């Protein structure tokens, strides 16, 4: 149980880095995999800013957080809020467009799990001394 927070941060770091690197090196293929088409050249930099630059920046922040234990509690809160935003945005989009497909439902379920896991780590981290691995 004492390593649950580190596992959470590590998995998130790897996930954000994977998305960022996939978008950076294969933007057209990555975009197509999530149903996005570039209809103008101006769309590519916008896509790369979000899916490559921002995701890689989050991965680096999480790497730093893993190395600097006092910042982990803030990372749990930030990730939980981020996943809550993903989930609420996805749910709104699904309701607005009626796109309750398997992929959207799977990602929504994953986002809800990540919110709960992050909130659990956040709550538990305030009770543990710094040497306990959170």
mmCIF file of C-alpha atoms in Angstrom:
data_model
loop_
_atom_site.group_PDB
_atom_site.id
_atom_site.type_symbol
_atom_site.label_atom_id
_atom_site.label_comp_id
_atom_site.label_asym_id
_atom_site.label_seq_id
_atom_site.Cartn_x
_atom_site.Cartn_y
_atom_site.Cartn_z
ATOM 1 C CA UNK A 1 0.000 0.000 0.000
ATOM 2 C CA UNK A 2 2.858 2.385 0.715
ATOM 3 C CA UNK A 3 4.026 2.308 -2.926
ATOM 4 C CA UNK A 4 0.573 2.902 -4.444
ATOM 5 C CA UNK A 5 1.309 6.596 -4.906
ATOM 6 C CA UNK A 6 4.580 5.996 -6.697
ATOM 7 C CA UNK A 7 2.934 3.429 -8.951
ATOM 8 C CA UNK A 8 0.186 5.951 -9.753
ATOM 9 C CA UNK A 9 2.690 8.676 -10.617
ATOM 10 C CA UNK A 10 4.906 6.299 -12.608
ATOM 11 C CA UNK A 11 2.039 4.913 -14.686
ATOM 12 C CA UNK A 12 0.819 8.424 -15.393
ATOM 13 C CA UNK A 13 4.308 9.588 -16.335
ATOM 14 C CA UNK A 14 4.642 6.690 -18.774
ATOM 15 C CA UNK A 15 1.159 7.247 -20.206
ATOM 16 C CA UNK A 16 1.654 10.979 -20.746
ATOM 17 C CA UNK A 17 5.131 10.399 -22.227
ATOM 18 C CA UNK A 18 3.755 7.732 -24.584
ATOM 19 C CA UNK A 19 0.990 10.001 -25.827
ATOM 20 C CA UNK A 20 3.401 12.901 -26.223
ATOM 21 C CA UNK A 21 6.029 10.907 -28.089
ATOM 22 C CA UNK A 22 3.441 9.204 -30.293
ATOM 23 C CA UNK A 23 1.941 12.546 -31.250
ATOM 24 C CA UNK A 24 5.363 14.137 -31.774
ATOM 25 C CA UNK A 25 6.840 11.507 -34.059
ATOM 26 C CA UNK A 26 3.716 10.280 -35.880
ATOM 27 C CA UNK A 27 1.161 13.107 -35.659
ATOM 28 C CA UNK A 28 -0.964 12.029 -38.636
ATOM 29 C CA UNK A 29 -1.166 8.396 -37.519
ATOM 30 C CA UNK A 30 -1.796 9.363 -33.898
ATOM 31 C CA UNK A 31 -4.517 11.826 -34.882
ATOM 32 C CA UNK A 32 -6.185 9.258 -37.141
ATOM 33 C CA UNK A 33 -6.182 6.712 -34.310
ATOM 34 C CA UNK A 34 -8.334 9.026 -32.190
ATOM 35 C CA UNK A 35 -10.538 10.167 -35.065
ATOM 36 C CA UNK A 36 -8.946 13.529 -35.808
ATOM 37 C CA UNK A 37 -8.188 14.721 -39.345
ATOM 38 C CA UNK A 38 -5.961 17.651 -40.174
ATOM 39 C CA UNK A 39 -8.054 19.779 -42.538
ATOM 40 C CA UNK A 40 -5.537 22.627 -42.714
ATOM 41 C CA UNK A 41 -1.806 23.048 -42.139
ATOM 42 C CA UNK A 42 -2.567 25.283 -39.135
ATOM 43 C CA UNK A 43 -4.151 22.317 -37.349
ATOM 44 C CA UNK A 44 -0.858 20.438 -37.046
ATOM 45 C CA UNK A 45 0.896 22.903 -34.702
ATOM 46 C CA UNK A 46 -2.221 23.112 -32.531
ATOM 47 C CA UNK A 47 -2.365 19.331 -32.309
ATOM 48 C CA UNK A 48 1.363 19.118 -31.541
ATOM 49 C CA UNK A 49 1.085 21.799 -28.853
ATOM 50 C CA UNK A 50 -1.567 19.826 -26.994
ATOM 51 C CA UNK A 51 -0.819 16.192 -27.686
ATOM 52 C CA UNK A 52 2.978 16.398 -27.889
ATOM 53 C CA UNK A 53 4.213 19.472 -26.044
ATOM 54 C CA UNK A 54 1.743 19.557 -23.173
ATOM 55 C CA UNK A 55 1.707 15.797 -22.613
ATOM 56 C CA UNK A 56 5.512 15.630 -22.577
ATOM 57 C CA UNK A 57 5.641 18.570 -20.164
ATOM 58 C CA UNK A 58 3.273 16.756 -17.799
ATOM 59 C CA UNK A 59 5.453 13.643 -18.038
ATOM 60 C CA UNK A 60 8.528 15.678 -17.092
ATOM 61 C CA UNK A 61 6.672 17.262 -14.167
ATOM 62 C CA UNK A 62 5.714 13.794 -12.947
ATOM 63 C CA UNK A 63 9.310 12.611 -13.302
ATOM 64 C CA UNK A 64 10.445 15.548 -11.163
ATOM 65 C CA UNK A 65 7.678 14.810 -8.674
ATOM 66 C CA UNK A 66 8.836 11.214 -8.386
ATOM 67 C CA UNK A 67 12.312 12.480 -7.562
ATOM 68 C CA UNK A 68 11.120 15.163 -5.131
ATOM 69 C CA UNK A 69 8.802 13.528 -2.613
ATOM 70 C CA UNK A 70 7.430 16.730 -0.996
ATOM 71 C CA UNK A 71 5.671 17.625 -4.278
ATOM 72 C CA UNK A 72 3.807 14.350 -4.694
ATOM 73 C CA UNK A 73 0.682 15.436 -2.845
ATOM 74 C CA UNK A 74 0.253 18.352 -5.248
ATOM 75 C CA UNK A 75 0.759 15.958 -8.166
ATOM 76 C CA UNK A 76 -1.992 13.651 -6.873
ATOM 77 C CA UNK A 77 -4.377 16.596 -6.641
ATOM 78 C CA UNK A 78 -3.426 17.948 -10.078
ATOM 79 C CA UNK A 79 -3.785 14.559 -11.765
ATOM 80 C CA UNK A 80 -7.116 13.902 -10.063
ATOM 81 C CA UNK A 81 -8.454 17.263 -11.220
ATOM 82 C CA UNK A 82 -7.076 16.688 -14.715
ATOM 83 C CA UNK A 83 -8.735 13.299 -15.009
ATOM 84 C CA UNK A 84 -11.949 14.797 -13.645
ATOM 85 C CA UNK A 85 -11.769 17.380 -16.438
ATOM 86 C CA UNK A 86 -11.134 14.673 -19.026
ATOM 87 C CA UNK A 87 -14.066 12.619 -17.717
ATOM 88 C CA UNK A 88 -16.528 15.515 -17.529
ATOM 89 C CA UNK A 89 -15.523 16.793 -20.959
ATOM 90 C CA UNK A 90 -15.834 13.302 -22.426
ATOM 91 C CA UNK A 91 -19.205 12.718 -20.763
ATOM 92 C CA UNK A 92 -20.517 16.048 -21.999
ATOM 93 C CA UNK A 93 -19.286 15.252 -25.512
ATOM 94 C CA UNK A 94 -20.844 11.807 -25.415
ATOM 95 C CA UNK A 95 -24.175 13.222 -24.268
ATOM 96 C CA UNK A 96 -24.077 16.079 -26.784
ATOM 97 C CA UNK A 97 -23.234 13.869 -29.759
ATOM 98 C CA UNK A 98 -24.680 10.528 -28.701
ATOM 99 C CA UNK A 99 -21.300 8.884 -29.280
ATOM 100 C CA UNK A 100 -21.431 6.205 -26.602
ATOM 101 C CA UNK A 101 -18.989 3.984 -28.431
ATOM 102 C CA UNK A 102 -16.753 1.396 -26.831
ATOM 103 C CA UNK A 103 -13.622 3.563 -26.937
ATOM 104 C CA UNK A 104 -15.268 6.545 -25.245
ATOM 105 C CA UNK A 105 -16.844 4.368 -22.563
ATOM 106 C CA UNK A 106 -13.533 2.623 -21.895
ATOM 107 C CA UNK A 107 -11.668 5.915 -21.549
ATOM 108 C CA UNK A 108 -14.424 7.338 -19.339
ATOM 109 C CA UNK A 109 -14.171 4.329 -17.026
ATOM 110 C CA UNK A 110 -10.372 4.638 -16.935
ATOM 111 C CA UNK A 111 -10.626 8.349 -16.120
ATOM 112 C CA UNK A 112 -13.035 7.678 -13.251
ATOM 113 C CA UNK A 113 -10.647 5.050 -11.857
ATOM 114 C CA UNK A 114 -7.718 7.468 -12.152
ATOM 115 C CA UNK A 115 -9.672 10.187 -10.301
ATOM 116 C CA UNK A 116 -10.475 7.793 -7.465
ATOM 117 C CA UNK A 117 -6.915 6.434 -7.295
ATOM 118 C CA UNK A 118 -5.436 9.932 -7.281
ATOM 119 C CA UNK A 119 -7.813 11.147 -4.573
ATOM 120 C CA UNK A 120 -6.988 8.094 -2.478
ATOM 121 C CA UNK A 121 -3.253 8.796 -2.826
ATOM 122 C CA UNK A 122 -3.842 12.451 -1.993
ATOM 123 C CA UNK A 123 -5.808 11.595 1.132
ATOM 124 C CA UNK A 124 -3.341 8.965 2.299
ATOM 125 C CA UNK A 125 -0.274 11.113 1.654
ATOM 126 C CA UNK A 126 -1.193 13.648 4.306
ATOM 127 C CA UNK A 127 -0.984 11.018 7.062
ATOM 128 C CA UNK A 128 2.318 9.421 6.120
ATOM 129 C CA UNK A 129 5.745 10.778 6.968
ATOM 130 C CA UNK A 130 7.932 11.554 3.957
ATOM 131 C CA UNK A 131 10.010 8.373 4.245
ATOM 132 C CA UNK A 132 7.017 6.110 3.495
ATOM 133 C CA UNK A 133 7.285 6.252 -0.274
ATOM 134 C CA UNK A 134 4.368 8.520 -1.203
#
